[in-house]
CSV table of C-alpha atoms in Angstrom, one decimal:
chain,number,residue,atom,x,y,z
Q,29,UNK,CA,27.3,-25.0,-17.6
Q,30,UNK,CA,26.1,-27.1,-20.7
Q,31,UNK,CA,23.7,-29.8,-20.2
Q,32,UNK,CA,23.1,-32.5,-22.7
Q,33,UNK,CA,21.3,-35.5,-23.0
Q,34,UNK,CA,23.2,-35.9,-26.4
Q,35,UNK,CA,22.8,-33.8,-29.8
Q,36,UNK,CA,21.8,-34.4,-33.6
Q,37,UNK,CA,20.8,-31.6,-35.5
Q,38,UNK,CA,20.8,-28.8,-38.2
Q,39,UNK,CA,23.2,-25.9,-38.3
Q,40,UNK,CA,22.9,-22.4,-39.5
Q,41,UNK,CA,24.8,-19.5,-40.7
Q,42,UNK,CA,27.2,-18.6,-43.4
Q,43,UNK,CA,28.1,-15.3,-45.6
Q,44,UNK,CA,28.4,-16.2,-49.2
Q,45,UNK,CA,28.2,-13.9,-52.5
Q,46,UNK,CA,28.4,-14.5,-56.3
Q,47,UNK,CA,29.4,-12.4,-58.8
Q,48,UNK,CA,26.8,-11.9,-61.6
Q,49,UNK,CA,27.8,-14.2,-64.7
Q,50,UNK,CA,31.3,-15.5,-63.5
Q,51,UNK,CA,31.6,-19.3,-62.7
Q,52,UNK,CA,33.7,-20.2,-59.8
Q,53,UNK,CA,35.6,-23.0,-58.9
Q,54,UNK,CA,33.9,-23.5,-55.5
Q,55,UNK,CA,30.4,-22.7,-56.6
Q,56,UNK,CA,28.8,-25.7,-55.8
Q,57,UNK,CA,25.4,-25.6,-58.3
Q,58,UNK,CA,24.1,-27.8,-55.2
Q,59,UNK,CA,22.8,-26.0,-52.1
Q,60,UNK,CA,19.7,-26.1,-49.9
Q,61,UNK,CA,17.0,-23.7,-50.1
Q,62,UNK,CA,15.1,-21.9,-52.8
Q,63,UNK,CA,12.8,-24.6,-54.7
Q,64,UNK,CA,12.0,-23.9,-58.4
Q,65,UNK,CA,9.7,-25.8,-60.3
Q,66,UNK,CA,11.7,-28.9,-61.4
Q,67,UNK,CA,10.8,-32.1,-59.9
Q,68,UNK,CA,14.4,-34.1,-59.9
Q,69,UNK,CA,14.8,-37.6,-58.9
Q,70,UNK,CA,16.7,-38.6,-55.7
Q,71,UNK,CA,17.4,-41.8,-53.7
Q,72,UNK,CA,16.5,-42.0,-49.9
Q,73,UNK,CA,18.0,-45.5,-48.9
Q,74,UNK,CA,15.9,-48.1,-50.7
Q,75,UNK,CA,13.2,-45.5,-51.8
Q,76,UNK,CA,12.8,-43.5,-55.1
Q,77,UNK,CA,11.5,-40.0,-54.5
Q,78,UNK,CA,10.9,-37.3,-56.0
Q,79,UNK,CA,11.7,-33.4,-54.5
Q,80,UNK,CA,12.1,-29.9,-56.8
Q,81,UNK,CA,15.0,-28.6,-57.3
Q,82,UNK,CA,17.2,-25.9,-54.9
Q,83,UNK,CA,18.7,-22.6,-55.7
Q,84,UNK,CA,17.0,-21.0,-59.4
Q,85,UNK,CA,19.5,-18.2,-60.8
Q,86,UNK,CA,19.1,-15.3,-59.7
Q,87,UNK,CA,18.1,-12.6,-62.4
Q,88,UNK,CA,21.0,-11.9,-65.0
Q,89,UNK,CA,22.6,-14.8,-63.5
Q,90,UNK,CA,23.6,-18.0,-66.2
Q,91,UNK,CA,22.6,-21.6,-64.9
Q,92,UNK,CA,25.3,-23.7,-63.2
Q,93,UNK,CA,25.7,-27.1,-64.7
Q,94,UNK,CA,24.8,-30.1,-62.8
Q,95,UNK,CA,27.2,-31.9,-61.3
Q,96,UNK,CA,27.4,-34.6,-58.3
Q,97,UNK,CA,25.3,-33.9,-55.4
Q,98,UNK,CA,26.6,-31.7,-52.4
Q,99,UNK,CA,24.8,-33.7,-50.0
Q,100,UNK,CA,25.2,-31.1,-47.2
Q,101,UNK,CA,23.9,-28.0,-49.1
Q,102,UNK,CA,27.6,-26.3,-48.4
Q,103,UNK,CA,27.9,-24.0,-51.3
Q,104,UNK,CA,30.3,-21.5,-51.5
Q,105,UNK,CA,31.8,-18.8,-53.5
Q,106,UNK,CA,35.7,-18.1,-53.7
Q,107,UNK,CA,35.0,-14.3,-53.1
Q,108,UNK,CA,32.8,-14.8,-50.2
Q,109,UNK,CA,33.5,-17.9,-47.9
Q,110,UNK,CA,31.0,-18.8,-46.1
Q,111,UNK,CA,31.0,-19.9,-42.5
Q,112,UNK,CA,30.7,-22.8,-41.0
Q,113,UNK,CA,29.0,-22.2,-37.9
Q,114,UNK,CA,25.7,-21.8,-39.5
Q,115,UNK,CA,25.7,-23.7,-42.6
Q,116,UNK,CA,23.2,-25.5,-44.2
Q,117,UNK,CA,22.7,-29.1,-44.6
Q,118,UNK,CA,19.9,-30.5,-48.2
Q,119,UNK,CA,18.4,-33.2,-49.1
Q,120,UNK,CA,20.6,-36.0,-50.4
Q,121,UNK,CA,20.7,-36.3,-54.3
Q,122,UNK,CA,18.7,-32.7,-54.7
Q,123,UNK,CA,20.3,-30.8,-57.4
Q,124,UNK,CA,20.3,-27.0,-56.8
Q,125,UNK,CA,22.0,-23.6,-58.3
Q,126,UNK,CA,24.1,-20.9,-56.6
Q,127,UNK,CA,23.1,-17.8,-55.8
Q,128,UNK,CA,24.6,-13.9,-54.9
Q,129,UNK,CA,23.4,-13.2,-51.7
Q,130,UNK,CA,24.9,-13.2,-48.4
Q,131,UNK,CA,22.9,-15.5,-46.1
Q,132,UNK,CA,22.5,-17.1,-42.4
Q,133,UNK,CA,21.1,-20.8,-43.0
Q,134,UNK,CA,20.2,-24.1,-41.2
Q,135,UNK,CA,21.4,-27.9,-41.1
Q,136,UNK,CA,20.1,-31.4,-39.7
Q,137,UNK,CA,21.5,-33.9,-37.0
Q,138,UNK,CA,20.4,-36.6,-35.2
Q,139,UNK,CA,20.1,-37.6,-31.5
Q,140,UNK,CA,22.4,-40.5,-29.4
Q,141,UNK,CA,22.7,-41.2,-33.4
Q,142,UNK,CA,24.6,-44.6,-33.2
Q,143,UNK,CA,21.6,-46.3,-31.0
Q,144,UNK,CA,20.2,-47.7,-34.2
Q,145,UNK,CA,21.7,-51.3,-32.9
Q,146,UNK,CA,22.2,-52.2,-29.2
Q,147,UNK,CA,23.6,-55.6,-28.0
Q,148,UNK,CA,21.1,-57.2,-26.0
Q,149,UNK,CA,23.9,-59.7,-25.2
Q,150,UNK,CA,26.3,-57.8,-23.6
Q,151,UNK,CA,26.3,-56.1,-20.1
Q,152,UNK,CA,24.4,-53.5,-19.0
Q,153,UNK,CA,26.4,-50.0,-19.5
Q,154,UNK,CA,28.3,-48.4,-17.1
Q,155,UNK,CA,25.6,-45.4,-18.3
Q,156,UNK,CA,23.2,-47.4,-15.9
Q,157,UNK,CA,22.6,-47.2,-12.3
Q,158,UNK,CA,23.4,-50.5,-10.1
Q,159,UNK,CA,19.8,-51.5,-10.0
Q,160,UNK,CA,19.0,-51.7,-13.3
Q,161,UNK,CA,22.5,-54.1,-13.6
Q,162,UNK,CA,21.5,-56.0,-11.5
Q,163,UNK,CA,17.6,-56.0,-12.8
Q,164,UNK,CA,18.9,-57.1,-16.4
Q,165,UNK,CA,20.2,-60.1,-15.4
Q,166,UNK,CA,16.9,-61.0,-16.3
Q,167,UNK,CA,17.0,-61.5,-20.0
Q,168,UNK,CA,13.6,-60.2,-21.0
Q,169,UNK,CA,14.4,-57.0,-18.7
Q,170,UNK,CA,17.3,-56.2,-21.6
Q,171,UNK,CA,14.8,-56.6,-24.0
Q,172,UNK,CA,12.6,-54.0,-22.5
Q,173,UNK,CA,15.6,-51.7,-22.3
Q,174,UNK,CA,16.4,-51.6,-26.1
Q,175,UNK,CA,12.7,-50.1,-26.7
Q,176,UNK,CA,14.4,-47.4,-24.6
Q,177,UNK,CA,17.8,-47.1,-25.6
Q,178,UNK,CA,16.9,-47.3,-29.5
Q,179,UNK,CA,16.6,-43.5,-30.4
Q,180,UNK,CA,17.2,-43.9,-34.0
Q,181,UNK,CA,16.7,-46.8,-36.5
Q,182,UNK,CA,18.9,-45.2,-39.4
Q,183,UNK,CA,22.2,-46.3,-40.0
Q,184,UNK,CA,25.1,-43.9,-40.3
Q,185,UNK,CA,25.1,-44.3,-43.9
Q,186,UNK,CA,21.2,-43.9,-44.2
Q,187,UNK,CA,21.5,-40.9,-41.8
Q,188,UNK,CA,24.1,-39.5,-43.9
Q,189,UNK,CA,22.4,-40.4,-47.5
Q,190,UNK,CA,18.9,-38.3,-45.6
Q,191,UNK,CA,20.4,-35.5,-44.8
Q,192,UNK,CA,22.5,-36.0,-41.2
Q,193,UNK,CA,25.0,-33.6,-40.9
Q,194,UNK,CA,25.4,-33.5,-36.8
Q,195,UNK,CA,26.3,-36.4,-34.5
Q,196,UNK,CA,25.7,-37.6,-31.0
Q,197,UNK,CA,28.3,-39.7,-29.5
Q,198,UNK,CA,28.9,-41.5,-26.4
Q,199,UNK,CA,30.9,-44.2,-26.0
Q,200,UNK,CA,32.5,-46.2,-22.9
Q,201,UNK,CA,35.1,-49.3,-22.8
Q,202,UNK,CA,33.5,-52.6,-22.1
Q,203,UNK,CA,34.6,-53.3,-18.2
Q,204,UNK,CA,35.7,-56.7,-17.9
Q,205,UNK,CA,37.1,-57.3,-21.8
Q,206,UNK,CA,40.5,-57.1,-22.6
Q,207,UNK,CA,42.1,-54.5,-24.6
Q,208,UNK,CA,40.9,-50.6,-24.8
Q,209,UNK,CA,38.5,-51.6,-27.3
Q,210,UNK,CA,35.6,-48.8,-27.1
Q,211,UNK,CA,32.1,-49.1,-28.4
Q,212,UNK,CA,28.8,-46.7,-28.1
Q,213,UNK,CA,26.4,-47.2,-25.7
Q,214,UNK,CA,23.3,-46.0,-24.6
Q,215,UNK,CA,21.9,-48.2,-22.0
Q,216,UNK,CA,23.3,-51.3,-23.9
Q,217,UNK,CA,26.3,-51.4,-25.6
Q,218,UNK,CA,26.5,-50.3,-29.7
Q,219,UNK,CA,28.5,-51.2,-32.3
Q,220,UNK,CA,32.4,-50.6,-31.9
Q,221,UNK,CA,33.6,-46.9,-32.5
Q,222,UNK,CA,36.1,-48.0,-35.4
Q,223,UNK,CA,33.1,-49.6,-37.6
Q,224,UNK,CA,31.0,-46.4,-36.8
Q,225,UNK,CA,34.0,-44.0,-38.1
Q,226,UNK,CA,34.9,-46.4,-41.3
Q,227,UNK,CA,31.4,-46.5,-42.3
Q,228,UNK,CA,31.6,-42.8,-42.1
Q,229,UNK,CA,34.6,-42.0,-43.8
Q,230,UNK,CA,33.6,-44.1,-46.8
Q,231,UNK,CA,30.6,-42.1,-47.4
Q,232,UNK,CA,33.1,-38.9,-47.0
Q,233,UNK,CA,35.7,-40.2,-49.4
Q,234,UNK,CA,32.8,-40.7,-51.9
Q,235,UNK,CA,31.1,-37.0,-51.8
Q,236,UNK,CA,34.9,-35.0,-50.6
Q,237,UNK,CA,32.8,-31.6,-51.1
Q,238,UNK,CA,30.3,-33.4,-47.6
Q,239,UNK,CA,31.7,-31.6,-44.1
Q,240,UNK,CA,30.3,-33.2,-40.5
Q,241,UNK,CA,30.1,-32.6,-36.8
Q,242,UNK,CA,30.7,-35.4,-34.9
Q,243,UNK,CA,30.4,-34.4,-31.1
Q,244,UNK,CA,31.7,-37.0,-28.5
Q,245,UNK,CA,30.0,-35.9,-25.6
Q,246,UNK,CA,29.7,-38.4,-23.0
Q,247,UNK,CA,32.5,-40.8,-22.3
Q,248,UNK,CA,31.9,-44.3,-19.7
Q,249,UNK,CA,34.5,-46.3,-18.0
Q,250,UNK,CA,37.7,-44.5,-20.2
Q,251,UNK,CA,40.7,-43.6,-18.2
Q,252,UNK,CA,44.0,-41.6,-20.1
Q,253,UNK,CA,44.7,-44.5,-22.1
Q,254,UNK,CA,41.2,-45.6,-23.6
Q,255,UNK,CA,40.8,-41.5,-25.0
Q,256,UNK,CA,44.6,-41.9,-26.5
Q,257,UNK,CA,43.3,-45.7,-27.9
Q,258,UNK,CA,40.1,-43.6,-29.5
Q,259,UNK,CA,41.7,-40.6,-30.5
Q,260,UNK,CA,44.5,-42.5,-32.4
Q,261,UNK,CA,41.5,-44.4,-34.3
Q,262,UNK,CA,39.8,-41.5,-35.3
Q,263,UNK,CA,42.9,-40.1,-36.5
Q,264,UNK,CA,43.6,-43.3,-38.5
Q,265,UNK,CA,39.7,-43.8,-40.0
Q,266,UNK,CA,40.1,-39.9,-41.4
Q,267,UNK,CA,43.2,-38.9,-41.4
Q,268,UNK,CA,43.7,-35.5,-43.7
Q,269,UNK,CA,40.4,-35.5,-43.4
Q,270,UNK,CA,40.4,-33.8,-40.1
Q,271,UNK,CA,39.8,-30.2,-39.4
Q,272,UNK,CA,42.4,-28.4,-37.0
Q,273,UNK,CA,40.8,-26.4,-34.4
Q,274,UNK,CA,40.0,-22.8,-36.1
Q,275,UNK,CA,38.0,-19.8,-34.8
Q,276,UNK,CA,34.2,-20.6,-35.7
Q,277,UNK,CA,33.9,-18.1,-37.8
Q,278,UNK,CA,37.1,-18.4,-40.1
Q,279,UNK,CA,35.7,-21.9,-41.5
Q,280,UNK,CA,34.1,-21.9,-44.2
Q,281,UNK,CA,33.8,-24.2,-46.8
Q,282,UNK,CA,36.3,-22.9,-49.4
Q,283,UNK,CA,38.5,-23.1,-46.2
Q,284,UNK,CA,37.7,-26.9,-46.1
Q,285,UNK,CA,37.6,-27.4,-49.5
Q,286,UNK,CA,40.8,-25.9,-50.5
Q,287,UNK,CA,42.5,-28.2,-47.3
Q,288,UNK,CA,40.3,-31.3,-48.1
Q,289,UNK,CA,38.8,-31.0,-44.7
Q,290,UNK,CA,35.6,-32.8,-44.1
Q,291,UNK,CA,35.3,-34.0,-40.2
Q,292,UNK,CA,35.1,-31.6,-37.1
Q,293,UNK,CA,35.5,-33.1,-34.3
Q,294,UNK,CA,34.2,-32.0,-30.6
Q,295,UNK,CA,35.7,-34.1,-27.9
Q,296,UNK,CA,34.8,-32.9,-24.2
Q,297,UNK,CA,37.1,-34.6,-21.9
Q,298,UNK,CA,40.8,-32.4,-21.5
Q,299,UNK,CA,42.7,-34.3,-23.5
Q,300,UNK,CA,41.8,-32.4,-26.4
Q,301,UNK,CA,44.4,-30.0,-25.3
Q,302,UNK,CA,47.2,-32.0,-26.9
Q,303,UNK,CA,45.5,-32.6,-30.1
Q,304,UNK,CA,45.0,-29.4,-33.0
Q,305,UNK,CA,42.3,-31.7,-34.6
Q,306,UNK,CA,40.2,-32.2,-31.5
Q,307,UNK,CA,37.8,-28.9,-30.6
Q,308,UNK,CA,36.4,-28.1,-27.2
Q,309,UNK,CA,33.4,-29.0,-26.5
Q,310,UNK,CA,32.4,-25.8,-25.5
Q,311,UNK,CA,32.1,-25.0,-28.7
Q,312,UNK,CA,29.4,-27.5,-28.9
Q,313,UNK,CA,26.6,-26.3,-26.5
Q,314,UNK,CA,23.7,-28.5,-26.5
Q,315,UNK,CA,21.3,-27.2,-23.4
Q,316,UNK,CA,18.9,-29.8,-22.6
Q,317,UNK,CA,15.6,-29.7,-21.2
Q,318,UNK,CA,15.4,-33.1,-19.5
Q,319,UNK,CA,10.9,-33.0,-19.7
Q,320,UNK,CA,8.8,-35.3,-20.9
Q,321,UNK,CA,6.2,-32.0,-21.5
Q,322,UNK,CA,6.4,-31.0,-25.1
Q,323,UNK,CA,5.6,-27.1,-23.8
Q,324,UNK,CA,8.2,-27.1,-21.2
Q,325,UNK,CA,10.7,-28.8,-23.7
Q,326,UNK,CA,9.9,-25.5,-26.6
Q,327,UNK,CA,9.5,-23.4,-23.8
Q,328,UNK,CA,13.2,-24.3,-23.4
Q,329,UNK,CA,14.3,-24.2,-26.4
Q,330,UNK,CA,13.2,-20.6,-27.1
Q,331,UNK,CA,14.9,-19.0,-23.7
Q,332,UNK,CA,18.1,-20.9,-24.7
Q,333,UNK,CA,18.2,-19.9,-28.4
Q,334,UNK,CA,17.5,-16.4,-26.8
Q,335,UNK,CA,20.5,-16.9,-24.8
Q,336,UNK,CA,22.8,-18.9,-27.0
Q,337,UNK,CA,26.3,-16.6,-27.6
Q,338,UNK,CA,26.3,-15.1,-30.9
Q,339,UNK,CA,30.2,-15.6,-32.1
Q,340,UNK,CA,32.8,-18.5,-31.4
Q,341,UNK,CA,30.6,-21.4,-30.9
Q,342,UNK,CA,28.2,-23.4,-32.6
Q,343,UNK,CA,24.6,-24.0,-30.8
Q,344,UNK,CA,22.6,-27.3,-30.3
Q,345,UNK,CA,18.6,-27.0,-30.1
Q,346,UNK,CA,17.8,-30.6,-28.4
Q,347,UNK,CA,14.2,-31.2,-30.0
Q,348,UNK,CA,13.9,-34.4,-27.6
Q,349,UNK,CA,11.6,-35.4,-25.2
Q,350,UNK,CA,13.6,-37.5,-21.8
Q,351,UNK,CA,11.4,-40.3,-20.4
Q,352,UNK,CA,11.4,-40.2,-16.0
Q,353,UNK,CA,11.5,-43.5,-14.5
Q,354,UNK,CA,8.1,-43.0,-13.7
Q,355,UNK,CA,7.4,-42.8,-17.4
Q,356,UNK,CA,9.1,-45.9,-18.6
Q,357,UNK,CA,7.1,-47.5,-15.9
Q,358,UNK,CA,4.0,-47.0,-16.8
Q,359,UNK,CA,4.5,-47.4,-20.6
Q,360,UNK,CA,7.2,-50.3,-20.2
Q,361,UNK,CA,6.4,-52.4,-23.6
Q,362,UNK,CA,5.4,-49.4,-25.3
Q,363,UNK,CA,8.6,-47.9,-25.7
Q,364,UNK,CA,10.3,-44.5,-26.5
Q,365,UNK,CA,9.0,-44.0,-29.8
Q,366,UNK,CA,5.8,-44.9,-29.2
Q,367,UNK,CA,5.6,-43.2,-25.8
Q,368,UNK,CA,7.0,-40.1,-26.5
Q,369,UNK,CA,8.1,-39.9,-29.7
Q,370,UNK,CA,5.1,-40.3,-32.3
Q,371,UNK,CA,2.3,-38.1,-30.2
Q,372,UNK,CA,4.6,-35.3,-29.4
Q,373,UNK,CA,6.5,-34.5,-32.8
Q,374,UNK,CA,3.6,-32.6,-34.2
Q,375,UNK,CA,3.5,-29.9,-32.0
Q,376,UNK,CA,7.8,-30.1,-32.0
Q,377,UNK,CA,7.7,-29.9,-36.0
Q,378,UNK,CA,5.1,-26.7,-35.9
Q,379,UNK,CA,8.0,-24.4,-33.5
Q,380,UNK,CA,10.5,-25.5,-36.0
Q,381,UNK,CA,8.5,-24.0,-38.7
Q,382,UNK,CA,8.3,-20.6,-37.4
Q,383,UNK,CA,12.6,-20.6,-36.5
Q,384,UNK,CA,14.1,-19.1,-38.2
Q,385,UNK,CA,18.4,-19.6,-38.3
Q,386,UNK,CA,20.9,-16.6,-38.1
Q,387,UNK,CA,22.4,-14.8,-35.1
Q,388,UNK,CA,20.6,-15.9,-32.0
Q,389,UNK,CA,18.6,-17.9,-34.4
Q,390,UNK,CA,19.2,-21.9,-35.1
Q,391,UNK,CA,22.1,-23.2,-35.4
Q,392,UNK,CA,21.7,-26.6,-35.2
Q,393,UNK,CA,18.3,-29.1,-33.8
Q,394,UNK,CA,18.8,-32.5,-32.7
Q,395,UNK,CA,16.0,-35.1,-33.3
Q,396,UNK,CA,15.2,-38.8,-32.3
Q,397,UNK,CA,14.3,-40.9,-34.9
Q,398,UNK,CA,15.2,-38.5,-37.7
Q,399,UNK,CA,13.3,-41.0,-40.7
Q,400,UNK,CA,9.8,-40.3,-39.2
Q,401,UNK,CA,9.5,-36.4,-40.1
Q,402,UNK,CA,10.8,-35.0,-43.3
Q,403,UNK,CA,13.1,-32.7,-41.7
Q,404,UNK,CA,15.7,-31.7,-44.7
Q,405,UNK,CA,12.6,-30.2,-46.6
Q,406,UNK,CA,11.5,-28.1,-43.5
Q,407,UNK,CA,15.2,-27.0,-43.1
Q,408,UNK,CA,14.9,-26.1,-47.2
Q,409,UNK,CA,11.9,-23.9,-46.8
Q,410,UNK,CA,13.3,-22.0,-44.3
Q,411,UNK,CA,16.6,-20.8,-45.7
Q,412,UNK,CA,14.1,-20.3,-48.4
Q,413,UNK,CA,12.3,-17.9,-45.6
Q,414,UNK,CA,16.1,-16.4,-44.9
Q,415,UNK,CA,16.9,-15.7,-48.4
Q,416,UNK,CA,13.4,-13.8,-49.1
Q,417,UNK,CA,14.2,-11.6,-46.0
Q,418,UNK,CA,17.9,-10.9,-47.4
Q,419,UNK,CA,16.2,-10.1,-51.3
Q,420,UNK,CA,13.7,-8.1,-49.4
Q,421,UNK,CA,16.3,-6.1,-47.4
Q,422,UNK,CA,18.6,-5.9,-50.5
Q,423,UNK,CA,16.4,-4.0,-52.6
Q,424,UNK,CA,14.6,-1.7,-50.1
């Protein structure tokens, strides 16, 4: 049985080959990992950076043009599509080249990824135990609660403009309001589902070639009718947008491309029976450690990625840390990030360096506050690890 405590992350794998010196339609000259020596400039919210570029030519190989980012790294030949299940997510506004060669690579996500704003006004969750209800009628008590609740501080449109392929929903009805309005929540009630998905879908409509996870995992006071309210609205916000449920394997980008799909959508509650654009969640597995050790938590993540089923699903490495009550206790004012967060990510961001995605490999990790760590550039250098393997095993 899957545990989660809720998912963001990167996601790996793919086959894709290029014919020497023929230009194709769906060879995208963007596409995390191989860095060459060309420093090109790229926007990261309101900050101006500068990153080299992905993907050199391959010997006897002409140069793509440029073109308009592809934000998620999906590149793809026509002759070789390229799966889905273990793609690749780059840097936003990093231009890159295609390559020949069949490879297995890695993508980013983010964990409980709408928490970046949390009503401090409204009601306690129905997430929450009795207690703490009736402990936050106490207005300051709220206000300890969002320095718990607050996982990320990106927007979705910053999250997607840094790299954010994967997201971690739950969501819940507000008890007591009419309608079958539904919002996230973590702890505190989010911002309303509908402005989430719209702010989304602008960003797709902007960069069509961009594909996402979103992964509604956990669902709070919802009977039959509040999933038919939500799943009507994410039908509305994307539309054709949406990708039919497909064997994991069978999509690949040229798949999407060539139908204008750019959202797949994991919904775990039954209902997504009746729908062909709603996936099991089963095919999102996200174990989760639930520790507050960083050593138990990699610990875990190694025996799972050991475990993980190597066709028909995707796989979720949860790279977070859970506080106990025990833990919030003691470092009340603190907070999550500054508890947990900060003096552990260290020793998470050294076991990510030595993954490395394929079968039984990555897939995709899940983060908490995704702008502290440069995460696309670590995800970079390794496909660029994966690539030199494939080379090496090419020509031997």
């Amino acid at each position: 049985m899957t545990h989660r405590c809720g998912a963001s992350g990167l996601v790996v794998s793919g086959v894709r080959s290029f014919q020497p010196g023929v230009p194709s339609a769906g060879q995208c000259p963007l596409l995390a990992p191989c860095l060459s020596q060309t420093p090109v400039p790229f926007t990261w919210g309101s900050a101006h950076h500068s990153t080299p570029s992905l993907w050199s030519p391959l010997p006897g190989e002409p140069p793509n043009p440029l073109s308009p980012p592809c934000l998620s790294g999906y590149c793809q030949s026509p002759s070789s599509p390229r799966s889905l299940g273990q793609t690749a997510v780059c840097k936003p506004f990093i231009i890159s080249k295609g390559v020949r060669t069949c490879c297995l690579c890695l993508s980013l996500g983010s964990h409980d990824s709408f928490s970046y704003w949390v009503d401090e006004k409204s009601p306690v969750g129905p997430d929450q135990a009795t207690a703490i209800k009736r402990l936050a009628k106490i207005s300051l008590v709220k206000k300890l609660m969002k320095k718990w609740s607050v996982t990320q501080n990106l927007t979705f449109k910053e999250q997607l403009e840094a790299g954010i392929r994967y997201f971690d929903l739950r969501v819940s009805s507000k008890p007591g309001e009419v309608g079958q309005e539904i919002y996230f929540i973590h702890g505190l009630f989010g911002i309303k589902v509908w402005d989430g998905l719209m702010e989304i879908n602008t960003f797709l409509t902007e960069h069509p070639k961009e594909a996402i996870f979103l992964d509604f995992n956990h669902f709070y006071a919802m009977e039959d009718q509040h999933h038919i309210y939500l799943i009507n609205r994410i039908r509305e916000a994307f539309g054709s947008k949406l990708c039919t449920m497909e064997y994991v394997e069978n999509v690949t980008l040229r798949y999407l491309w060539e139908k204008s799909q750019q959202v797949l959508i994991f919904y775990h509650y039954p209902l997504y029976q009746e729908y062909p654009f709603l996936w099991p969640g089963n095919k999102m597995p996200a174990p989760w450690a639930n520790t507050t050790n960083v050593h138990k938590l990699l610990q875990f993540l190694e025996t799972t990625l050991g475990e993980r089923a190597q066709h028909g699903t995707f796989h979720v490495s949860q790279a977070i840390l859970t506080p106990r009550v025990k833990t919030i206790a003691w470092h009340l004012i603190r907070g999550l990030k500054n508890t947990l967060v900060h003096r552990n990510l260290p020793m998470i961001l050294n076991w990510v360096k030595t993954q490395k995605p394929g079968i039984m490999g990555i897939n995709i990790i899940t983060s908490d506050f995704v702008e502290l760590v440069d995460f696309a550039a670590m995800v970079i250098a390794l496909n660029d690890l994966l690539l030199e393997g494939h080379q090496a095993v090419t020509k031997s």
